[in-house]
Coordinates of N, CA and C in Angstrom, one line a residue:
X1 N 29.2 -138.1 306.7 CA 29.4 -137.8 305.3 C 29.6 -136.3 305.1
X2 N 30.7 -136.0 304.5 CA 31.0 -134.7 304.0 C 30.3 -133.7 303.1
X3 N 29.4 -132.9 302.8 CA 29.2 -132.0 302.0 C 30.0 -131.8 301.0
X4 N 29.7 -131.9 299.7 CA 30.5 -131.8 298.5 C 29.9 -130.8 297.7
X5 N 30.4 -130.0 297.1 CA 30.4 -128.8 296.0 C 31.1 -129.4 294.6
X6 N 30.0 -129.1 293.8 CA 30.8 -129.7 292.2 C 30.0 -128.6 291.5
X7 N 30.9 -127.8 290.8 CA 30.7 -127.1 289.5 C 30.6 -128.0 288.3
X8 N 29.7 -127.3 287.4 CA 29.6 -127.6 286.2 C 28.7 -127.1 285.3
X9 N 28.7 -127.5 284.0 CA 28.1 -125.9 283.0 C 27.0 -126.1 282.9
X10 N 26.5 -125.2 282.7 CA 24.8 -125.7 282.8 C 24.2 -126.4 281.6
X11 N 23.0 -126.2 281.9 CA 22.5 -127.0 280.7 C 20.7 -126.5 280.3
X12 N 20.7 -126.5 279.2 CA 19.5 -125.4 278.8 C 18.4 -126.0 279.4
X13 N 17.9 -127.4 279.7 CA 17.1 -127.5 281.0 C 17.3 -126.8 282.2
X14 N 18.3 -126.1 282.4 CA 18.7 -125.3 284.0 C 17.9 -124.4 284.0
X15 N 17.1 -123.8 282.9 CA 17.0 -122.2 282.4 C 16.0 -122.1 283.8
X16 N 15.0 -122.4 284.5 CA 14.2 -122.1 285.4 C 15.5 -122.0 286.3
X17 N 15.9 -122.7 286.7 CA 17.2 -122.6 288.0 C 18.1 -121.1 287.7
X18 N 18.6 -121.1 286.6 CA 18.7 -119.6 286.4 C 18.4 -118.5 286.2
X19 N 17.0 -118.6 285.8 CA 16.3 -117.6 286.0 C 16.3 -117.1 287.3
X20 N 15.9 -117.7 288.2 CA 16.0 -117.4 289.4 C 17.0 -117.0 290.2
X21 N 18.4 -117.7 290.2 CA 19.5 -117.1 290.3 C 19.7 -115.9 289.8
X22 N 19.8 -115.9 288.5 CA 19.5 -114.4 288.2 C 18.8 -113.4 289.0
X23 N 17.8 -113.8 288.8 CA 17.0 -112.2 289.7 C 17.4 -112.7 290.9
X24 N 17.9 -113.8 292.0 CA 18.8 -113.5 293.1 C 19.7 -112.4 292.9
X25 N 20.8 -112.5 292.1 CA 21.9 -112.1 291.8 C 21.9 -110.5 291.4
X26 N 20.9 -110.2 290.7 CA 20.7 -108.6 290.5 C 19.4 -108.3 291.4
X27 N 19.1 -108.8 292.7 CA 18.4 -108.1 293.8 C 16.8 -107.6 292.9
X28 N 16.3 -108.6 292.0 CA 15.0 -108.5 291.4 C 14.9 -107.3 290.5
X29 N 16.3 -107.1 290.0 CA 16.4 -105.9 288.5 C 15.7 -107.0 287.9
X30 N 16.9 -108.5 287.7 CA 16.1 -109.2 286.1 C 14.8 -109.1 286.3
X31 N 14.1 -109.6 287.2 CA 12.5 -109.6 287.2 C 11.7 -108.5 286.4
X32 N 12.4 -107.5 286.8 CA 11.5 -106.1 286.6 C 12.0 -106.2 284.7
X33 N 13.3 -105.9 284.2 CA 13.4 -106.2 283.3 C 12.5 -107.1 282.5
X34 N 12.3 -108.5 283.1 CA 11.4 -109.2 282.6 C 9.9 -108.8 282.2
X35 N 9.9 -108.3 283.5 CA 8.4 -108.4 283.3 C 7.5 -107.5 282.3
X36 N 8.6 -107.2 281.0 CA 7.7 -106.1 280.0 C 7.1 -107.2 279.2
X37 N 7.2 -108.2 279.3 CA 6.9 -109.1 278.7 C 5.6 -110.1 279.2
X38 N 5.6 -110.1 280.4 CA 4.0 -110.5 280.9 C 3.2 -109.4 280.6
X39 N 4.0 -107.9 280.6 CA 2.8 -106.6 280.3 C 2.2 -106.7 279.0
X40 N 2.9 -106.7 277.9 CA 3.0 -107.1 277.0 C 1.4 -108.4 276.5
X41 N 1.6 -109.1 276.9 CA 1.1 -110.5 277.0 C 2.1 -111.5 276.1
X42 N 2.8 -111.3 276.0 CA 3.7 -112.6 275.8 C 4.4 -113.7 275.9
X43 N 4.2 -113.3 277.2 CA 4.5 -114.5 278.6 C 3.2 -114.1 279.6
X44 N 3.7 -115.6 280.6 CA 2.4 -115.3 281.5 C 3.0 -114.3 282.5
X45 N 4.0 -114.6 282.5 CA 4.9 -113.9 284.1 C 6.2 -113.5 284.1
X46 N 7.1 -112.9 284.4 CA 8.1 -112.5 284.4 C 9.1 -113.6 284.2
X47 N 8.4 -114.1 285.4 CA 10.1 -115.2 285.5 C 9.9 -116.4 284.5
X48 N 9.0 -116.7 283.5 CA 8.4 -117.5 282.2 C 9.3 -116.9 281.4
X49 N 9.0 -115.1 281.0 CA 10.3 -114.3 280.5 C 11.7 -114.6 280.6
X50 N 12.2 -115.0 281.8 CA 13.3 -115.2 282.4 C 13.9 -116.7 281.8
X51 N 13.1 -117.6 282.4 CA 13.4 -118.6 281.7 C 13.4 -118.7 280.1
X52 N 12.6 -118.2 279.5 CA 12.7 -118.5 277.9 C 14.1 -117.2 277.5
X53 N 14.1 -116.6 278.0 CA 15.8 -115.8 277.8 C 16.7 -116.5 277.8
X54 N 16.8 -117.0 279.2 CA 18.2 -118.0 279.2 C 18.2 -119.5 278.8
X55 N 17.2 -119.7 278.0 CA 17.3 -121.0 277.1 C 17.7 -120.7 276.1
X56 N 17.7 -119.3 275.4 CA 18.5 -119.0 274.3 C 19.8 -119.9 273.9
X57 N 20.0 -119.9 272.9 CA 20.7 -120.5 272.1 C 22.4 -119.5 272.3
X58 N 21.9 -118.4 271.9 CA 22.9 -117.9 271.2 C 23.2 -116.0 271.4
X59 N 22.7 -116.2 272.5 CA 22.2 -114.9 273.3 C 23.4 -115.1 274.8
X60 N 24.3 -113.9 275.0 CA 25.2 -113.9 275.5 C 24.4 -113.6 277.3
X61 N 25.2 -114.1 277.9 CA 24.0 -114.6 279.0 C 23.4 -115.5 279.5
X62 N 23.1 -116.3 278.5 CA 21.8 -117.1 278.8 C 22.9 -118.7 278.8
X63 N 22.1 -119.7 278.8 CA 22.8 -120.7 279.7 C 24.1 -121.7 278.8
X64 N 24.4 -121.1 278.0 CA 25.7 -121.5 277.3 C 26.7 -121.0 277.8
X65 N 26.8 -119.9 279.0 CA 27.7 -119.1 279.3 C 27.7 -119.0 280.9
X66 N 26.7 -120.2 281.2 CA 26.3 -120.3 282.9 C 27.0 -121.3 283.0
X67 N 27.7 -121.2 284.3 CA 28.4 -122.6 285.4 C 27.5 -122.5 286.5
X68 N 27.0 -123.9 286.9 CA 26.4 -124.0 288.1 C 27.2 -124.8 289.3
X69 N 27.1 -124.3 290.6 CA 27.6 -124.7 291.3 C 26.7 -126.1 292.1
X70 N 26.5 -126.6 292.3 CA 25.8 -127.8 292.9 C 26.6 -128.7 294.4
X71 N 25.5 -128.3 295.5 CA 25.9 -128.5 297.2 C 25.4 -130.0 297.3
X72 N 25.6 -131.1 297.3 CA 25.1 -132.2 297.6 C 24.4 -132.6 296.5
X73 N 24.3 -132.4 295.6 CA 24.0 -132.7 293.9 C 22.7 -131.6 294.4
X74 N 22.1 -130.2 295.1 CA 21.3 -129.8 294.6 C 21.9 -128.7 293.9
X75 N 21.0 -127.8 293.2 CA 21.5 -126.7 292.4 C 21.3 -125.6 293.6
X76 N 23.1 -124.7 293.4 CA 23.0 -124.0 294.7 C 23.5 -122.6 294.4
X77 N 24.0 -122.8 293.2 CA 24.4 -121.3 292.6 C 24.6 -121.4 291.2
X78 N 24.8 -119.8 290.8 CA 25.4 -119.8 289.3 C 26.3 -119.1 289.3
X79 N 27.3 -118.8 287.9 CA 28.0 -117.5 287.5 C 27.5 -117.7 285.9
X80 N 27.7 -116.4 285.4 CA 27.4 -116.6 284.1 C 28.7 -115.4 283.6
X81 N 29.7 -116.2 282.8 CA 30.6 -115.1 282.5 C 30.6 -115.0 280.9
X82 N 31.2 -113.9 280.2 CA 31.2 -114.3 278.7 C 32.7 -113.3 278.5
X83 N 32.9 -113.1 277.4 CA 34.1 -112.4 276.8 C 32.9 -111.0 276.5
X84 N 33.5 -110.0 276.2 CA 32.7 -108.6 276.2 C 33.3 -108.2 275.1
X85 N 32.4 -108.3 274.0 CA 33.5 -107.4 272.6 C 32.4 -106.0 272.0
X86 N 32.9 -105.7 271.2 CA 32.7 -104.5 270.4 C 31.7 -104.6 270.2
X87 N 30.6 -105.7 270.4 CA 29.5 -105.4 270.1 C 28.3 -104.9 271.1
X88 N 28.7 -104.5 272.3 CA 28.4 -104.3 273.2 C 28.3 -102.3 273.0
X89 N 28.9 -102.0 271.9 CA 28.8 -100.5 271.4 C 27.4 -100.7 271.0
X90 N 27.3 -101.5 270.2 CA 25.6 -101.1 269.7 C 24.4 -101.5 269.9
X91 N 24.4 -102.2 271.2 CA 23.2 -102.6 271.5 C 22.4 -100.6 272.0
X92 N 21.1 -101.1 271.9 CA 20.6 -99.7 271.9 C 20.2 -99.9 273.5
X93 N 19.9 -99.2 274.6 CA 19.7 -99.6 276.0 C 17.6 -99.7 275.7
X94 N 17.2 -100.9 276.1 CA 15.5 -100.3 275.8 C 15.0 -99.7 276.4
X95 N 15.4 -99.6 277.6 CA 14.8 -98.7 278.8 C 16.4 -97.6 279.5
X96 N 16.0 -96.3 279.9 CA 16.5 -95.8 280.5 C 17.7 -96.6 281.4
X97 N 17.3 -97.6 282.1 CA 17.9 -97.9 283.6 C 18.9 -98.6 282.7
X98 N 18.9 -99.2 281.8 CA 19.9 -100.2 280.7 C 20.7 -99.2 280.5
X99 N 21.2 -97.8 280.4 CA 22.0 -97.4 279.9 C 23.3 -97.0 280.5
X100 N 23.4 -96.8 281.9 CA 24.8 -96.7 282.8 C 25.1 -98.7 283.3
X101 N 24.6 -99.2 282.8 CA 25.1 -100.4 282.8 C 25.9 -100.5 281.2
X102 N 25.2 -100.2 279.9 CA 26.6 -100.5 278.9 C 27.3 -99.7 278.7
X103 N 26.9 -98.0 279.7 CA 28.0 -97.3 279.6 C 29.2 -97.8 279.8
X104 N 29.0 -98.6 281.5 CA 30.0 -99.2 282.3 C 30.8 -100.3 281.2
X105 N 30.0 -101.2 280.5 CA 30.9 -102.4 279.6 C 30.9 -101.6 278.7
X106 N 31.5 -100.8 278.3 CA 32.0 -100.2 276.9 C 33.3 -100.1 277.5
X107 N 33.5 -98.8 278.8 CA 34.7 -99.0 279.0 C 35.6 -100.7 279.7
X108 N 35.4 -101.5 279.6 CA 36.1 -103.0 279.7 C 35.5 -104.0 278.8
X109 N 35.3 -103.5 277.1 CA 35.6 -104.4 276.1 C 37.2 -105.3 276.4
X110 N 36.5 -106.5 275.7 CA 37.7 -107.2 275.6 C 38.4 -108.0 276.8
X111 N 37.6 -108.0 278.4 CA 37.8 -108.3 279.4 C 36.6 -110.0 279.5
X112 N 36.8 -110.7 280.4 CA 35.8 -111.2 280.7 C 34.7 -110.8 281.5
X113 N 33.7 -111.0 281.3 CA 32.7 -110.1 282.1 C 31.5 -110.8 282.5
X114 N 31.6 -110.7 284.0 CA 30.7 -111.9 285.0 C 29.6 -111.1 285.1
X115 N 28.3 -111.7 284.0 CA 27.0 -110.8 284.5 C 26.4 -111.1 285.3
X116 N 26.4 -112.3 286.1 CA 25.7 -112.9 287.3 C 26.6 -113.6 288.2
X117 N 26.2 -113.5 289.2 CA 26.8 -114.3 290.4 C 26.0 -114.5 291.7
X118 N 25.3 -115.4 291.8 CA 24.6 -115.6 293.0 C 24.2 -117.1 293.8
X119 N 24.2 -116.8 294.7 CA 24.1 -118.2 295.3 C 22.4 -118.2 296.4
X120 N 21.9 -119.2 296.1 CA 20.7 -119.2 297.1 C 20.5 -118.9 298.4
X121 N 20.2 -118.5 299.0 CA 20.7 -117.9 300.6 C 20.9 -119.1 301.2
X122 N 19.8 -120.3 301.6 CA 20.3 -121.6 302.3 C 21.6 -121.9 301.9
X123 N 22.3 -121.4 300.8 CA 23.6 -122.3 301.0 C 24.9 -121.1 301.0
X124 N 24.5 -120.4 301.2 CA 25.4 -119.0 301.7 C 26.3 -119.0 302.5
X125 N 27.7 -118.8 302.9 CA 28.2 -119.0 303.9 C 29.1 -120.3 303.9
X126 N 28.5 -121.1 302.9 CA 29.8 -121.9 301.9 C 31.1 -122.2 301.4
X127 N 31.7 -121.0 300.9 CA 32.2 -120.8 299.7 C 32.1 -121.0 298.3
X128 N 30.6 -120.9 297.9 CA 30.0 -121.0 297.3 C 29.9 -120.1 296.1
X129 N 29.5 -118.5 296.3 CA 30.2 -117.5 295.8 C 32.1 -117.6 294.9
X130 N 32.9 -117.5 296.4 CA 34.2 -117.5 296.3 C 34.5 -118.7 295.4
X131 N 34.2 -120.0 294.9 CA 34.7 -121.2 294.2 C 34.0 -120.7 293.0
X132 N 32.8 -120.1 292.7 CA 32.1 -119.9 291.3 C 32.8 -118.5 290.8
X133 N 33.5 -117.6 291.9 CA 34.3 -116.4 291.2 C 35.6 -117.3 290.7
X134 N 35.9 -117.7 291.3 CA 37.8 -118.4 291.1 C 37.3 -119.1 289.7
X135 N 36.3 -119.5 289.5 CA 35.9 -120.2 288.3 C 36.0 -119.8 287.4
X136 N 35.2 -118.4 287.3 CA 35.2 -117.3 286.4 C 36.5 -116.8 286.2
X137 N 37.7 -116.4 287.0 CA 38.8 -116.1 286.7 C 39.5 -116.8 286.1
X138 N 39.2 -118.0 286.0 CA 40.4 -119.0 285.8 C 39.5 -119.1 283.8
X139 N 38.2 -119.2 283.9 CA 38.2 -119.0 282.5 C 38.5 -118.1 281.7
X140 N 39.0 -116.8 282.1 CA 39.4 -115.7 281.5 C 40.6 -116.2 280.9
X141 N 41.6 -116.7 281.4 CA 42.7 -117.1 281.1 C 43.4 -116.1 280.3
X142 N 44.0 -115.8 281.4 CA 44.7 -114.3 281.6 C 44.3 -112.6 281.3
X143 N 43.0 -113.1 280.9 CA 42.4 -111.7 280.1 C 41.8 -111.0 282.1
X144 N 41.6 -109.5 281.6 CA 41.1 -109.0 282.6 C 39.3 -109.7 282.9
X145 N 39.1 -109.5 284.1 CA 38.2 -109.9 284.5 C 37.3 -108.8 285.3
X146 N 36.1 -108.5 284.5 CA 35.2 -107.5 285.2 C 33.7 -107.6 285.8
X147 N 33.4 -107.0 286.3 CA 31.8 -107.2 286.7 C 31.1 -105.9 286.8
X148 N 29.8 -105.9 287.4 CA 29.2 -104.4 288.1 C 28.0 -104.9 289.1
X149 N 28.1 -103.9 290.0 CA 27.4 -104.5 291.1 C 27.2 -103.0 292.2
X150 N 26.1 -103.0 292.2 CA 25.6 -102.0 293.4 C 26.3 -101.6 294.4
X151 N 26.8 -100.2 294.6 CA 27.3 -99.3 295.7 C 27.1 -99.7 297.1
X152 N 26.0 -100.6 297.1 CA 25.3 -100.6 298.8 C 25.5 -101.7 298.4
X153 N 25.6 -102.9 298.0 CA 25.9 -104.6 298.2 C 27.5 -104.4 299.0
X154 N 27.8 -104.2 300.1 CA 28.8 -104.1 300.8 C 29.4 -106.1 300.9
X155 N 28.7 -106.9 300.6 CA 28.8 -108.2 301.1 C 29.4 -108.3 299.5
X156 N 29.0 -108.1 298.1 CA 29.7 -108.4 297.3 C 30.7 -107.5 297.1
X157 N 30.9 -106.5 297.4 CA 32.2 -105.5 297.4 C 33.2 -105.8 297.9
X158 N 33.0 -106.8 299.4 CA 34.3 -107.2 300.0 C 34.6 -108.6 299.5
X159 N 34.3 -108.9 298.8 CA 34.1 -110.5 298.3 C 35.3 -110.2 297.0
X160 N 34.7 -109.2 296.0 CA 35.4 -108.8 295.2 C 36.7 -108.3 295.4
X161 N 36.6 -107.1 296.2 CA 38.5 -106.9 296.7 C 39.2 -107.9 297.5
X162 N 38.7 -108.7 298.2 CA 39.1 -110.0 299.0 C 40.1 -110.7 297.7
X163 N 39.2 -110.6 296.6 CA 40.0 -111.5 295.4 C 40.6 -110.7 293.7
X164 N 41.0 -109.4 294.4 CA 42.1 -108.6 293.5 C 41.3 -107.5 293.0
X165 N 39.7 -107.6 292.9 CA 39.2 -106.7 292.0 C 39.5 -105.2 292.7
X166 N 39.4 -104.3 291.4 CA 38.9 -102.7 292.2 C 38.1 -102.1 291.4
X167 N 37.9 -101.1 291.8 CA 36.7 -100.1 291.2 C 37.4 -99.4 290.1
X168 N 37.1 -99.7 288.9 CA 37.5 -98.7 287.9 C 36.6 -97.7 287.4
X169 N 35.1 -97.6 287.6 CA 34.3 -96.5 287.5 C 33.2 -96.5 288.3
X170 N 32.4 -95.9 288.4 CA 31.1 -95.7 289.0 C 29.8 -95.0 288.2
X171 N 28.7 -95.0 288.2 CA 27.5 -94.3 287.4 C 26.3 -94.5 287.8
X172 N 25.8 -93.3 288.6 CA 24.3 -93.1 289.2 C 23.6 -94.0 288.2
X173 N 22.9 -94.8 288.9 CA 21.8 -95.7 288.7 C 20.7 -95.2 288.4
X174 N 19.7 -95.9 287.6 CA 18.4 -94.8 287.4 C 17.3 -95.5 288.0
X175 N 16.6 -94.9 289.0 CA 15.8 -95.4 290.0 C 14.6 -96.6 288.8
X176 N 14.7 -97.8 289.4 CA 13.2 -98.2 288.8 C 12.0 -98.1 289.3
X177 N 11.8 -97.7 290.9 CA 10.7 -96.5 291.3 C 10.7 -95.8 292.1
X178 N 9.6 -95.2 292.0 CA 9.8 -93.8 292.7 C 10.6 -93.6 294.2
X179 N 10.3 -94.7 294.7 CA 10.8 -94.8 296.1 C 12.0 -95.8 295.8
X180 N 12.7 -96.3 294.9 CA 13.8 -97.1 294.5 C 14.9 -96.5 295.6
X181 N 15.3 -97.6 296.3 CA 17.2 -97.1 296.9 C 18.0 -96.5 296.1
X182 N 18.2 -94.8 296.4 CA 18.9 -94.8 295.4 C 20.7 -95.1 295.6
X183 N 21.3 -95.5 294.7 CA 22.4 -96.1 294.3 C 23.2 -95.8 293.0
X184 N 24.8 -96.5 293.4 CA 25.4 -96.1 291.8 C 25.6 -97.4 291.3
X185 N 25.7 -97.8 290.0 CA 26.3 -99.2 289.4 C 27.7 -99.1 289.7
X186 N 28.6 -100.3 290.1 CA 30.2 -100.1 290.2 C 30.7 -100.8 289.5
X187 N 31.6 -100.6 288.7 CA 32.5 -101.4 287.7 C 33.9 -101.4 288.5
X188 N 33.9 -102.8 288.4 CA 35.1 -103.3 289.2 C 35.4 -104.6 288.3
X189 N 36.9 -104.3 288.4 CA 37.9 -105.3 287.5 C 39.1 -105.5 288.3
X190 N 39.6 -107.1 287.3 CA 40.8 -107.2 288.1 C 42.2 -108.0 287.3
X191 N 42.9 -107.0 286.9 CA 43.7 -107.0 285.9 C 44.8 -108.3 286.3
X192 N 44.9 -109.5 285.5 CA 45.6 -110.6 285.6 C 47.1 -110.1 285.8
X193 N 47.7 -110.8 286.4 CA 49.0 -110.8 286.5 C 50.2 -112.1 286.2

């Protein structure tokens, strides 16, 4: 019997499964992000944070805007793409490190814009990734299609020019500690034709 891959959209019970993908997908930013909210006391833990985000309703991101990929009917990846508009000028950044990331989406309003893309490591090596990007492109439906993604992820950088994108900007990252890799955010798009 053959191994089968089926996409399909998520569903607000996924939100633990995305949570997690998530902080796969941004190398445990979401986590940290999260976790002002266990500090806080308003969650018990970060990734509690995580999940109650992407159950949102109505909050761009969260799982109305997720496709999951599914390897043998388990859950094996996500993408989470949305349209990027003007309102993306006024969100205020709440922390420092938030702010060369909407620098980067200000300049590609109006594109589609894949905030997440990650696949579990056991099922890596798939095409797993590559079927959940073609996904994302094909929902753009003709519109440009952008992302951003760390200087040193050399595994998603060739992934992305493999499938048309390029670098339209770059912007020093702001360490989240002291001993943080340091790094730039990369905004890479890929103009439909």
């Amino acid at each position: 019997m053959t191994a089968a891959l089926h996409l399909r959209a998520a569903e607000r019970r996924d939100a633990a499964d995305l949570a997690i993908l998530v902080d796969i997908a941004s190398h445990g930013f979401a986590i940290w992000l999260w976790h002002g909210a266990a500090m806080r006391g308003t969650k018990d833990t970060a990734m509690e944070q995580g999940r109650s985000r992407l159950r949102m309703d109505d909050e761009p991101g969260a799982w109305k805007d997720a496709t999951l990929a599914e390897w043998d009917s388990e859950i094996a990846g996500v993408s989470i793409g949305y349209d990027l508009d003007e309102s993306v000028r006024d969100i205020v950044a709440p922390h420092p490190v938030i702010k060369p990331l909407l620098d980067l989406q200000v300049m590609v309003i109006g594109s589609r814009f894949i905030d997440s893309l990650g696949v579990y490591r056991h099922h890596r090596g798939k095409g797993i990734g590559r079927a959940l990007l073609a996904h994302e492109i094909d929902k753009a439906k003709g519109k440009q299609v952008s992302l951003i993604t760390e200087s040193h992820n050399d595994t998603a950088l060739a992934l992305y020019a493999a499938n048309g994108f390029a670098e339209k900007a770059r912007l020093q990252a702001v360490p989240l500690f002291e001993d943080s890799k340091r790094h730039e955010w990369v905004l890479l798009a890929r103009n439909m034709t």
